[in-house]
PDB file of C-alpha atoms in Angstrom:
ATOM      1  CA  UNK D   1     -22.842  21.096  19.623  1.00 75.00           C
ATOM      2  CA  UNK D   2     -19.656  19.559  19.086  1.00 79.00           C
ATOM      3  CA  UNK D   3     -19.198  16.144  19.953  1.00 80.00           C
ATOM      4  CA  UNK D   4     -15.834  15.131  19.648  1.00 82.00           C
ATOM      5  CA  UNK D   5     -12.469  16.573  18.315  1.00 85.00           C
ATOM      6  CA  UNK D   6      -9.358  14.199  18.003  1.00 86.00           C
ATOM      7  CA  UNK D   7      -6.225  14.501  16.553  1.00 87.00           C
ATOM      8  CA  UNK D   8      -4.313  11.563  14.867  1.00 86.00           C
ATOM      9  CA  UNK D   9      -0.522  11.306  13.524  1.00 84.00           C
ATOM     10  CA  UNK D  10       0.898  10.614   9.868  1.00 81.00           C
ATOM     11  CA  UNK D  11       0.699   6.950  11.165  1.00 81.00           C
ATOM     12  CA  UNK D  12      -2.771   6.983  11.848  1.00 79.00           C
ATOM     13  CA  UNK D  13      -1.976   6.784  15.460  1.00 82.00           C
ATOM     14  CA  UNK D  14      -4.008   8.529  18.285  1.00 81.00           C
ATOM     15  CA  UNK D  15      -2.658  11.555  19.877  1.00 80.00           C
ATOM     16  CA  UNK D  16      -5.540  13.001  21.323  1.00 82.00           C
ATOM     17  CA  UNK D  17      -9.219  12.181  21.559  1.00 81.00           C
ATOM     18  CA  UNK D  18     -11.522  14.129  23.655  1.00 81.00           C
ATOM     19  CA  UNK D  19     -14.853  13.947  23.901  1.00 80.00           C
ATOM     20  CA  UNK D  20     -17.569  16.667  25.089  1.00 78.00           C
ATOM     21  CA  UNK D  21     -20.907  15.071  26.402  1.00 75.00           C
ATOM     22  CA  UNK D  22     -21.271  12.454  29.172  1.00 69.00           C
ATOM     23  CA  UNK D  23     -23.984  10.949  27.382  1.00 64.00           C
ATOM     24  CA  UNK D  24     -22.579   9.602  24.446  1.00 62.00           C
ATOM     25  CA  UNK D  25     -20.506   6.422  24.488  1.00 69.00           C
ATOM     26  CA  UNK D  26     -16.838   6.741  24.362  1.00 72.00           C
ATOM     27  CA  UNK D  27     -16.055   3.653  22.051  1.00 78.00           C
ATOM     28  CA  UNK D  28     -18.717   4.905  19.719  1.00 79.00           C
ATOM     29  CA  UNK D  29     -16.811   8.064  19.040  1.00 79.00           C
ATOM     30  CA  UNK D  30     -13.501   6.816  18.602  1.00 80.00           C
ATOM     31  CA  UNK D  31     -15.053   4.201  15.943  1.00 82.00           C
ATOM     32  CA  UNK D  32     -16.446   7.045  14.258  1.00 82.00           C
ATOM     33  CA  UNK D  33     -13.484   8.831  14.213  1.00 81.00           C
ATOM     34  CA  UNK D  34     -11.470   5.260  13.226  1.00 83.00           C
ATOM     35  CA  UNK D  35     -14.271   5.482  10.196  1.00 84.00           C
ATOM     36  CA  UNK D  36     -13.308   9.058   9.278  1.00 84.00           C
ATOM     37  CA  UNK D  37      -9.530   8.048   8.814  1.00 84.00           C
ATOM     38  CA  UNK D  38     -10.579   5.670   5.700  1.00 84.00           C
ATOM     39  CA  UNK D  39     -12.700   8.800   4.621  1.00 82.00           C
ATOM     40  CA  UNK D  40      -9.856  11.217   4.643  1.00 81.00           C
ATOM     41  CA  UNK D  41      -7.192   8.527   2.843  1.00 81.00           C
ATOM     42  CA  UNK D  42      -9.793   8.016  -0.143  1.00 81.00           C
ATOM     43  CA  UNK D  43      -9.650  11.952  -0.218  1.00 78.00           C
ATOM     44  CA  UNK D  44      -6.599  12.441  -0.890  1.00 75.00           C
ATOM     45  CA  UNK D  45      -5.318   9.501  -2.470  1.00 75.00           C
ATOM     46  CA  UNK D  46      -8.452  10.003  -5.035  1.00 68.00           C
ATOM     47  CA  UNK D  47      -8.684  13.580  -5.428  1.00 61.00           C
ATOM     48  CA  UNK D  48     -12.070  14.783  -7.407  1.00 55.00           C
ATOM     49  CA  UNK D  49     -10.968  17.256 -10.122  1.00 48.00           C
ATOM     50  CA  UNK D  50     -14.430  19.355  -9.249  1.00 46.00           C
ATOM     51  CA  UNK D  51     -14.309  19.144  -5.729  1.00 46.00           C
ATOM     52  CA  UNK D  52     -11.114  21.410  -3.488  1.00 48.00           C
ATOM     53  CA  UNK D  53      -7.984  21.208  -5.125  1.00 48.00           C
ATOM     54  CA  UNK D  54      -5.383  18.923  -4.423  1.00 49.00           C
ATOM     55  CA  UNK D  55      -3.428  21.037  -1.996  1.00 55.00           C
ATOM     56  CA  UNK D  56      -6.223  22.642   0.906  1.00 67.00           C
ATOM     57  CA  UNK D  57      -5.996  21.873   4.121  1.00 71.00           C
ATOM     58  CA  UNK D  58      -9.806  21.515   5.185  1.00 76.00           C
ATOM     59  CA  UNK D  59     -11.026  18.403   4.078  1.00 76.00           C
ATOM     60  CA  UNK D  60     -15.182  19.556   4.556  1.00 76.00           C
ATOM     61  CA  UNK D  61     -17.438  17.210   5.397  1.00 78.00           C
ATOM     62  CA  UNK D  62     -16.258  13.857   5.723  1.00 76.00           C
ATOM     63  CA  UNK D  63     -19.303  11.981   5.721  1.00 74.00           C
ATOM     64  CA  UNK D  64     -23.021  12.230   7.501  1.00 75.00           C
ATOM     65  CA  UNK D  65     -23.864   9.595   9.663  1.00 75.00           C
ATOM     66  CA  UNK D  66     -27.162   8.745  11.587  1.00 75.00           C
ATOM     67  CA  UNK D  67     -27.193  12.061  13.556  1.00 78.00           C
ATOM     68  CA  UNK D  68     -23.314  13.216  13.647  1.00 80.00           C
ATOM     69  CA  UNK D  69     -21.808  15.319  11.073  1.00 83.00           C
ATOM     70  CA  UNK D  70     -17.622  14.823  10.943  1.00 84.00           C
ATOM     71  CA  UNK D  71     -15.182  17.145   9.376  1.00 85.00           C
ATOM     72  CA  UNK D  72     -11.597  16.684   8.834  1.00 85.00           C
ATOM     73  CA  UNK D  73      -8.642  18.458   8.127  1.00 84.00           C
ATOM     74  CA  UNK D  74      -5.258  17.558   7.220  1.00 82.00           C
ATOM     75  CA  UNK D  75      -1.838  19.777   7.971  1.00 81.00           C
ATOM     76  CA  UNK D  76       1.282  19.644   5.712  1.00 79.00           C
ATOM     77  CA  UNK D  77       3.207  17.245   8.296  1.00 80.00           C
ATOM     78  CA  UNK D  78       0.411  14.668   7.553  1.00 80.00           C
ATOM     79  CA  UNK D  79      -1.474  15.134  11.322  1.00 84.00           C
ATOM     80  CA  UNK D  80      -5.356  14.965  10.582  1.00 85.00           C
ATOM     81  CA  UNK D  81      -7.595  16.693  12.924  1.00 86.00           C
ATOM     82  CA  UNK D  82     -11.561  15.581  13.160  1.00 85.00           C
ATOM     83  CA  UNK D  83     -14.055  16.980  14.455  1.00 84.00           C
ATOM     84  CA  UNK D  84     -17.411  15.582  15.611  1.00 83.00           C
ATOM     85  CA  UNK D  85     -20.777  17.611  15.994  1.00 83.00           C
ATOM     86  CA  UNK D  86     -24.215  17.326  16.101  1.00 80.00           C
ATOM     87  CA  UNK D  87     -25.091  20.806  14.974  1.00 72.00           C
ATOM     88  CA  UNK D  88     -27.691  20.537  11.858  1.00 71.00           C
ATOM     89  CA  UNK D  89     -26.563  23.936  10.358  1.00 74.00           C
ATOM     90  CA  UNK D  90     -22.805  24.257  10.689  1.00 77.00           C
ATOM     91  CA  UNK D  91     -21.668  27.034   8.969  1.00 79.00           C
ATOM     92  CA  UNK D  92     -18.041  26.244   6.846  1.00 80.00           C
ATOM     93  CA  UNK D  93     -16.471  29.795   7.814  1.00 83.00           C
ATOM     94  CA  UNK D  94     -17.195  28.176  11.502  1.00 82.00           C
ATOM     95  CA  UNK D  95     -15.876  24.927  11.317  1.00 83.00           C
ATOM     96  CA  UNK D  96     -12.610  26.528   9.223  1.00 83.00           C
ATOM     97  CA  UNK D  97     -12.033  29.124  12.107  1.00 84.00           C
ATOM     98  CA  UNK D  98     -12.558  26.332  14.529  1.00 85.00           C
ATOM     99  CA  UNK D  99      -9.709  24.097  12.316  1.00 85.00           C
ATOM    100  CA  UNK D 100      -7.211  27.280  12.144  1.00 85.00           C
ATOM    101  CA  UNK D 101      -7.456  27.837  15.836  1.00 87.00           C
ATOM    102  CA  UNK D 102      -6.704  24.308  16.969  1.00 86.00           C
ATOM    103  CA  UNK D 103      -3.900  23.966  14.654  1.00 86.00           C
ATOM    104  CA  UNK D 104      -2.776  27.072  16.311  1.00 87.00           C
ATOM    105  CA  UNK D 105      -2.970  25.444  19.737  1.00 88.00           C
ATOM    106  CA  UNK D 106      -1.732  22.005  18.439  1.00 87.00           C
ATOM    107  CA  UNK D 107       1.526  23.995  17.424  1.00 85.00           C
ATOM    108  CA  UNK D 108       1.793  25.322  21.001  1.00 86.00           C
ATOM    109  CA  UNK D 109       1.510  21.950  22.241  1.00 86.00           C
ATOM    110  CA  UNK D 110       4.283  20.396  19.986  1.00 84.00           C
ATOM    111  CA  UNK D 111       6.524  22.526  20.504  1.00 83.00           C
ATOM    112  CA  UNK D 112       7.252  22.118  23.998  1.00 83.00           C
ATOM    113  CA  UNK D 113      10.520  20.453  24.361  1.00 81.00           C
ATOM    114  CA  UNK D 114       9.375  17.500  26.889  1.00 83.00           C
ATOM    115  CA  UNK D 115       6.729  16.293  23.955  1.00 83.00           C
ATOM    116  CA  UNK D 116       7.920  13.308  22.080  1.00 81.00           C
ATOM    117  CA  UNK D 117       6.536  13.271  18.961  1.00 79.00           C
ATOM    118  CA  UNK D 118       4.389  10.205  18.244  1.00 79.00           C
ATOM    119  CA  UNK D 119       3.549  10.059  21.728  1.00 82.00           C
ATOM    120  CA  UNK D 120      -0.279  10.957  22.959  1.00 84.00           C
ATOM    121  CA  UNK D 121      -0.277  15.124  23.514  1.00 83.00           C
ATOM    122  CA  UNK D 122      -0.850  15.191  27.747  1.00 82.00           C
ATOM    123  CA  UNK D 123      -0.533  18.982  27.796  1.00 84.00           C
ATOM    124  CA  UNK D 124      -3.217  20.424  30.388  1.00 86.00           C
ATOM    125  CA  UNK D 125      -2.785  23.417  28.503  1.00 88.00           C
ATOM    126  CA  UNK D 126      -3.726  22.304  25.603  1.00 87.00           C
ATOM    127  CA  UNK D 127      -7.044  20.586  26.718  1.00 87.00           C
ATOM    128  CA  UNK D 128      -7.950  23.868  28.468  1.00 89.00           C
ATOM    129  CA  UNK D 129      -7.349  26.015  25.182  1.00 88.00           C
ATOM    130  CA  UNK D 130      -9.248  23.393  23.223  1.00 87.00           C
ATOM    131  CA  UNK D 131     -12.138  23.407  25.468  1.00 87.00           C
ATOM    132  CA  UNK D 132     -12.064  27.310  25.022  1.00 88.00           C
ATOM    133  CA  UNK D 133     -12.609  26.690  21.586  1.00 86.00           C
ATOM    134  CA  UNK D 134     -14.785  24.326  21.346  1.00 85.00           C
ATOM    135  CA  UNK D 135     -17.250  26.144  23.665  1.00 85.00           C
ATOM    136  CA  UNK D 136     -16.933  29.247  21.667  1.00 84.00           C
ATOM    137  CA  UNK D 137     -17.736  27.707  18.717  1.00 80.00           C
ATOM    138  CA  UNK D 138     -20.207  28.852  16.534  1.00 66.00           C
ATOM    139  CA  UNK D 139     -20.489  31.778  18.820  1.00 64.00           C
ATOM    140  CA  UNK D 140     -20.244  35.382  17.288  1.00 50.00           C
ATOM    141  CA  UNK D 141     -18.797  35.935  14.074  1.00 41.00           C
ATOM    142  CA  UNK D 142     -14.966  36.311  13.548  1.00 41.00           C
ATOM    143  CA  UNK D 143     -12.062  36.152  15.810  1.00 39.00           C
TER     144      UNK D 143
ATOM    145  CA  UNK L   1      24.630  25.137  23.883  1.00 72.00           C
ATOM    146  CA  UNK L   2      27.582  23.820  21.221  1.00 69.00           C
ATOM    147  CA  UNK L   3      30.400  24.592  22.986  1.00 70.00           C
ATOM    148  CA  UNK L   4      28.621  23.249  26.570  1.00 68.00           C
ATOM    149  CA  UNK L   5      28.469  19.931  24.794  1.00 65.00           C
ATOM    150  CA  UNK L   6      31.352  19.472  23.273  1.00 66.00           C
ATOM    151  CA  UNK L   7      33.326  20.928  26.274  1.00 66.00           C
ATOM    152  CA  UNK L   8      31.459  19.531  29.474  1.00 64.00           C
ATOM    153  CA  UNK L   9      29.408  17.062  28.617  1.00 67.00           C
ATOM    154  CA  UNK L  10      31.134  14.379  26.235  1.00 67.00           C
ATOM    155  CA  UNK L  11      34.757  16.276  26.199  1.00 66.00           C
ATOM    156  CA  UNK L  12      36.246  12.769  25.648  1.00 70.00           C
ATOM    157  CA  UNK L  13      33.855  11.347  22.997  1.00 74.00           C
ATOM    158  CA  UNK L  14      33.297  13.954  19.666  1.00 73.00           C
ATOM    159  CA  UNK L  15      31.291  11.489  18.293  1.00 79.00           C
ATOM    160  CA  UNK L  16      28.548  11.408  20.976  1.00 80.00           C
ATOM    161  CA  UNK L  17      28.181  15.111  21.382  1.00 80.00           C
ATOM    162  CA  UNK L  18      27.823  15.435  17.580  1.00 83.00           C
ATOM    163  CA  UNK L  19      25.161  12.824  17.578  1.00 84.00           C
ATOM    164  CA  UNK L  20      23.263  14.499  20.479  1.00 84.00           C
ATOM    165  CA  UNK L  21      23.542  17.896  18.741  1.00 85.00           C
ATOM    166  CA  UNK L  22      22.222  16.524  16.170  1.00 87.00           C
ATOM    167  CA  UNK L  23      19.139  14.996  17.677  1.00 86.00           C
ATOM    168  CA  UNK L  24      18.427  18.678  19.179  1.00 86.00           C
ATOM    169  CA  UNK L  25      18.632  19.663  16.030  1.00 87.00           C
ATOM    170  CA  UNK L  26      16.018  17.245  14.455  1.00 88.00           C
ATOM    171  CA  UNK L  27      13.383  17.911  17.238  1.00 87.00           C
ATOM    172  CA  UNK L  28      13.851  21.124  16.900  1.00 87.00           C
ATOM    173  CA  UNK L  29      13.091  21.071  13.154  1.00 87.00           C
ATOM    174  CA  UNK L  30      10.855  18.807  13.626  1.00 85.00           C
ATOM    175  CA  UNK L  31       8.453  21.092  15.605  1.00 86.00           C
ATOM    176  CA  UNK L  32       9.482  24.444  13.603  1.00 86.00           C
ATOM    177  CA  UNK L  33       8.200  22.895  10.198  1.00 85.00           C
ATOM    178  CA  UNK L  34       5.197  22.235  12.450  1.00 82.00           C
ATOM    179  CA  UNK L  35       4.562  26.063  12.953  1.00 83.00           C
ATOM    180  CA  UNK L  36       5.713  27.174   9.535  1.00 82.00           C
ATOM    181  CA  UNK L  37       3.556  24.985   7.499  1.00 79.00           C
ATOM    182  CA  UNK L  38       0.230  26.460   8.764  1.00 75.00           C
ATOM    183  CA  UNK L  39      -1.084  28.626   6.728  1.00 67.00           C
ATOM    184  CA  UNK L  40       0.222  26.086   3.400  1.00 71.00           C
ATOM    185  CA  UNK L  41      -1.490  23.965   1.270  1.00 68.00           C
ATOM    186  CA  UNK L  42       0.312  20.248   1.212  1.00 69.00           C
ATOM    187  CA  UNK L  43       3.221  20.215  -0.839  1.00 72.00           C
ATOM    188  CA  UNK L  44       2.860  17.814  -4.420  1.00 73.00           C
ATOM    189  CA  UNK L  45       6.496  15.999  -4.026  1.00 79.00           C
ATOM    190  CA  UNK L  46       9.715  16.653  -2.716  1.00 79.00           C
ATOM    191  CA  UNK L  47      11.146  19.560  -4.474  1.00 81.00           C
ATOM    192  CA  UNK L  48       8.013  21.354  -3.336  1.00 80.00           C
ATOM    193  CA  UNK L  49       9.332  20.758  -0.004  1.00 80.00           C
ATOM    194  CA  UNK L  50      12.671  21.546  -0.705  1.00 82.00           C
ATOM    195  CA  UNK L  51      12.000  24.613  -1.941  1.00 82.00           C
ATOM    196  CA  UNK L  52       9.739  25.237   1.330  1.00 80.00           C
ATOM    197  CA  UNK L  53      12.998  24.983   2.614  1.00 77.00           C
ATOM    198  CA  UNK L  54      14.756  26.994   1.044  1.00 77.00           C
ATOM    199  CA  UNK L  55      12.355  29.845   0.863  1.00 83.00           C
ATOM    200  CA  UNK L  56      10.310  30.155   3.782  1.00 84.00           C
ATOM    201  CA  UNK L  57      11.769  27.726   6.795  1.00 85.00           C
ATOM    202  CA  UNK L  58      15.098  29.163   5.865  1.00 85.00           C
ATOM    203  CA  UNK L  59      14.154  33.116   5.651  1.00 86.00           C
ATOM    204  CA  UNK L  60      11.751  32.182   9.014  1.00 85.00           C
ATOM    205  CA  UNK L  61      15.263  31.267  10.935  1.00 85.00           C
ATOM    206  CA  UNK L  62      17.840  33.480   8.811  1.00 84.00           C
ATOM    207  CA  UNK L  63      16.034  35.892   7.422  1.00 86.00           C
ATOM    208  CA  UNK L  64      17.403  35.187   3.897  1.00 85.00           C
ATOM    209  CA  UNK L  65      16.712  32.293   1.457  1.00 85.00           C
ATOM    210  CA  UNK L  66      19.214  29.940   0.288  1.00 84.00           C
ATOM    211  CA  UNK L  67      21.388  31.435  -2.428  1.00 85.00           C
ATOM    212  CA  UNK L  68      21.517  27.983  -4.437  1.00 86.00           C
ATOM    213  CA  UNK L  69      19.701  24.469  -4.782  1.00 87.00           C
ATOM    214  CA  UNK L  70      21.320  22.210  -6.713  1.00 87.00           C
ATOM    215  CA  UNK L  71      20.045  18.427  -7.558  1.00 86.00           C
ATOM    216  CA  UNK L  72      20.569  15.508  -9.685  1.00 84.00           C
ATOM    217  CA  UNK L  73      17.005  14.896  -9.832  1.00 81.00           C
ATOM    218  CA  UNK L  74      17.410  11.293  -8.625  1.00 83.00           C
ATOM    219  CA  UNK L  75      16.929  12.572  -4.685  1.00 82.00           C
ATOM    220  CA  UNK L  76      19.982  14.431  -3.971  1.00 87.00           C
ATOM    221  CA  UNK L  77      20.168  18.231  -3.645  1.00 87.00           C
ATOM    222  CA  UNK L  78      22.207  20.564  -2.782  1.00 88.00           C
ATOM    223  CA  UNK L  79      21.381  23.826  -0.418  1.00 86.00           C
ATOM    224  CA  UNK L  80      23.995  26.249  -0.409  1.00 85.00           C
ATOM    225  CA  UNK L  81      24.106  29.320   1.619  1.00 84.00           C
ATOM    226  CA  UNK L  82      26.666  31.960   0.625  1.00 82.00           C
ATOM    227  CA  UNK L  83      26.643  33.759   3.963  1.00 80.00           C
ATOM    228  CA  UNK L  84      25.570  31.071   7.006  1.00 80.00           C
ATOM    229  CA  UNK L  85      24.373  33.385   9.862  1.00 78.00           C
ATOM    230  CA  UNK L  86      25.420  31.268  12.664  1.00 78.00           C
ATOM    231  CA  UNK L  87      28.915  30.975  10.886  1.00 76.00           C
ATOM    232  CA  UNK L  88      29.921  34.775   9.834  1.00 76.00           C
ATOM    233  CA  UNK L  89      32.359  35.380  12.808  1.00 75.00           C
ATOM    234  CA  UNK L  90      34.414  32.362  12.553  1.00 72.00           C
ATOM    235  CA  UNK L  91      37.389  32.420  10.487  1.00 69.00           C
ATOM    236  CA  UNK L  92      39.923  29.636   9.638  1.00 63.00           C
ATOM    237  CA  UNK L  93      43.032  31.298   9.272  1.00 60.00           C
ATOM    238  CA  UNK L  94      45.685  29.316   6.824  1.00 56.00           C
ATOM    239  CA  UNK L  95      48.441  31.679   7.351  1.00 49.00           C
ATOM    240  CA  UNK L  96      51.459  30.764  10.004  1.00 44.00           C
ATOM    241  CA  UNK L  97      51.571  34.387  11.292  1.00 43.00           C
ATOM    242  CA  UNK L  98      48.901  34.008  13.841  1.00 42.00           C
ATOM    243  CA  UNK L  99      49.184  31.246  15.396  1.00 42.00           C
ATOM    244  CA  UNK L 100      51.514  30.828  18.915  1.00 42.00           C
ATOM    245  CA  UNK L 101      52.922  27.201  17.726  1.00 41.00           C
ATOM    246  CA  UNK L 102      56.594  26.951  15.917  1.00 42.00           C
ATOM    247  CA  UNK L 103      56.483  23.690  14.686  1.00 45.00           C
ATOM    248  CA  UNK L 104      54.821  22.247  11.485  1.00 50.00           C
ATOM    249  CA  UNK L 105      53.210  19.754  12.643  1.00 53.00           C
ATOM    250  CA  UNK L 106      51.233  21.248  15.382  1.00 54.00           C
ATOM    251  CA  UNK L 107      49.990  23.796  13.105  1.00 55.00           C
ATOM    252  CA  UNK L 108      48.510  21.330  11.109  1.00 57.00           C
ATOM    253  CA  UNK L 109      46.750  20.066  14.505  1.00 67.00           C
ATOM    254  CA  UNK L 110      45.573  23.831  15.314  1.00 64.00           C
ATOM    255  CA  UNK L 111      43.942  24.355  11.454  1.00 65.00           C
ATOM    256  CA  UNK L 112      42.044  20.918  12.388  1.00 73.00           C
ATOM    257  CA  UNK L 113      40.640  21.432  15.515  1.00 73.00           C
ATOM    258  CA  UNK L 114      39.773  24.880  14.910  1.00 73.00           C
ATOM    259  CA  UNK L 115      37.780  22.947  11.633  1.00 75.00           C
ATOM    260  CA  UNK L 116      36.715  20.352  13.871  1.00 76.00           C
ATOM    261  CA  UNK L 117      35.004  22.737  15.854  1.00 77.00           C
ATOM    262  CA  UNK L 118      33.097  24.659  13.619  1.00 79.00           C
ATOM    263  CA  UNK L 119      32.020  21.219  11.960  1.00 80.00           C
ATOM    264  CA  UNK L 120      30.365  20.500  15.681  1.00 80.00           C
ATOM    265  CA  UNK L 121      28.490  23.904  15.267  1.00 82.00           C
ATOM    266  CA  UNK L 122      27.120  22.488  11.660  1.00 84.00           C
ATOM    267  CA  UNK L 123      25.439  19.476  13.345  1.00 86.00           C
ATOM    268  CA  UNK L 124      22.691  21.706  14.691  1.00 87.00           C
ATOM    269  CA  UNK L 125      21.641  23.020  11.384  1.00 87.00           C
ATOM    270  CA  UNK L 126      22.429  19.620   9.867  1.00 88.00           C
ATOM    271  CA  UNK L 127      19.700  18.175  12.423  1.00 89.00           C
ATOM    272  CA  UNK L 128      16.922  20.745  12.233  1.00 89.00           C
ATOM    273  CA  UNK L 129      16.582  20.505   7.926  1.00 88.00           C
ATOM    274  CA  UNK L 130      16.646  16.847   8.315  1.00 89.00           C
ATOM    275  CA  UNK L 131      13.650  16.782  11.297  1.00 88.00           C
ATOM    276  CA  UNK L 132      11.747  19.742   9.031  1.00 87.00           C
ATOM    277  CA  UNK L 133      12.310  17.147   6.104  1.00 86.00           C
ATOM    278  CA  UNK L 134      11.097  13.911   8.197  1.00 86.00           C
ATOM    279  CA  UNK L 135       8.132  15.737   9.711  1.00 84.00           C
ATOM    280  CA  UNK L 136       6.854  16.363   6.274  1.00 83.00           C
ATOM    281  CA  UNK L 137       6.963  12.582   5.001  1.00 82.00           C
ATOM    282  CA  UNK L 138      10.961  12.912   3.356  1.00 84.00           C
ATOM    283  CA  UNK L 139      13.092  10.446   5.240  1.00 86.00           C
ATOM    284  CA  UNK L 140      16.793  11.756   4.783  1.00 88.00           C
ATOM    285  CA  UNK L 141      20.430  12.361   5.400  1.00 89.00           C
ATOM    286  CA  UNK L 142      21.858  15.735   5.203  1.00 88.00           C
ATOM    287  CA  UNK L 143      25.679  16.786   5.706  1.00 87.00           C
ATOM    288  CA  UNK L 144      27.549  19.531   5.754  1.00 86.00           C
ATOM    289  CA  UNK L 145      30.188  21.103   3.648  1.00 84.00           C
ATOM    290  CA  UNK L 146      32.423  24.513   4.345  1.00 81.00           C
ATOM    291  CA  UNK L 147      35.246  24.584   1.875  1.00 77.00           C
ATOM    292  CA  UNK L 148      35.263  28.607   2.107  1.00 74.00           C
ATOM    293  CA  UNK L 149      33.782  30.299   4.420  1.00 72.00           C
ATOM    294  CA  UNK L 150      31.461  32.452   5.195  1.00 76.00           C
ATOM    295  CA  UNK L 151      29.704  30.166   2.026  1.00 83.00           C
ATOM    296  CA  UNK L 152      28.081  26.872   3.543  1.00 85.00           C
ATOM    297  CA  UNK L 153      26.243  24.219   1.505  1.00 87.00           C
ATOM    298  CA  UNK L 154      24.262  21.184   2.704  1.00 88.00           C
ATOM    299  CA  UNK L 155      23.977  18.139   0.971  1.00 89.00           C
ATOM    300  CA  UNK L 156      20.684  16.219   1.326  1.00 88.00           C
ATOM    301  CA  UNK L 157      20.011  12.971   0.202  1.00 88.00           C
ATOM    302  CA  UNK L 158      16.649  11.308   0.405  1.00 87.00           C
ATOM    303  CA  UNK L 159      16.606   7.514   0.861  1.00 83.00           C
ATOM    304  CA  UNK L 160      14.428   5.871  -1.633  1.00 67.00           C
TER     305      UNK L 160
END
């Protein structure tokens, strides 16, 4: 079940949080996802010769925490997507499809011409299409 | 879209319109380096993303590479295009023969605005390499040269 997905610019600075239960407290998900920032910067500033190489996008898993699991990704224009879930078996073909088809739809939404970049995304689009895929996730096998 | 602005829009002030194409151009770089850098793993320093440029972005938009990158290795390179697409049909004629005006000095005025105005249609191309280059971490300053034409070559120079 995913939690949370947010997306956050080369300056660390929000440009779209969302979260996907009622339950859960906002403030605790965006400190998580505040946490997971530090996590990706140690990546790739200290890259582990054994672990991915230098250059992948998909980050894995970022860290465990008390019952969350959060995964991060990172595009070539520095832009770090993270995503949130509380799924005990995630499977990594899932959460990389899931990665490939919100950079797809983060394209879509920075590319229309009214979007300033650095400014939060406030495309209704684009939180329908993310909702899409975050309620297909994990569903069926390839897309 | 050139022509509009230099024409309509800020007909008494070059400088503006040049600026303004230029900013189209960087946004619109900005969010094609977006879409072109999906599928890529990050890029190790800045000649890897110069030659992103001159590879990929550049055969995405032109469908050819560049035909030569040049650098001094201390953050200024070179791109140069031997055939610029958006530049193939216009022609700056040296020879008296064509032109209407008699007198010398006029002529001189015709060969420069006609160069003036292709310089206003380099602005856009100018602006979308340097918003490609900003988006992915390179602060810059590119420029434009065409000594001969159809041949076009861009001069980019990273600021430390």
């Amino acid at each position: 079940m995913i939690v949370c997905v947010a997306v956050v610019g080369h300056q660390n600075n929000p440009l779209y949080l969302q979260s996907f239960t009622e339950a859960d407290d906002a403030l605790k998900l965006h400190h998580i996802v505040h946490c997971s920032l530090d996590v990706i910067d140690e990546r790739v500033n200290n890259p582990k010769k054994t672990g991915p190489t230098l250059n992948e996008t998909f980050l894995g898993l970022l860290y465990p925490t008390e019952n969350y699991k959060v995964y991060g990704y990172l595009t070539n224009t520095k832009v770090k997507f993270i995503l949130v879930t509380t799924d005990l078996d995630v499977r990594d073909a899932d959460v990389r499809n899931f990665f490939r088809r919100f950079h797809l739809a983060y394209v879509d939404a920075v590319s229309n011409p009214f979007h300033v970049p650095g400014k939060k995304i406030t495309s209704r689009t684009f939180a329908d299409r993310v909702s899409d895929i975050v309620r297909t996730f994990g569903l069926g096998t390839a897309v | 879209m050139v022509s509009a602005y230099c024409n309509r829009f800020y007909a008494t002030k070059p400088e503006l319109a040049a600026r303004r194409i230029e900013a189209i151009g960087y946004l619109v770089g900005h969010q094609l380096s977006e879409r072109y850098t999906i599928e890529r793993p990050r890029f190790s320093d800045h000649l890897e993303a110069i030659k992103f440029i001159c590879k990929d972005f550049w055969s995405e938009l032109f469908k050819k590479q560049i035909d030569n990158l040049k650098t001094n290795h201390r953050g200024t390179f070179v791109l140069q295009d031997n055939r610029f697409r958006w530049l193939t049909h216009v022609s700056i004629d040296p020879s008296p023969a064509n032109t209407d005006l008699s007198q010398e000095p006029s002529l001189a005025t015709a060969e420069s605005k006609a160069a003036q105005a292709t310089n206003m249609h380099l602005y856009f191309p100018c602006g979308i390499i340097r918003g490609a280059l900003s988006n992915l971490g390179i602060p810059c300053a590119v420029s434009a040269d065409i000594s001969n034409l159809p041949a076009c070559s861009f001069l980019v120079r990273i600021k430390a």
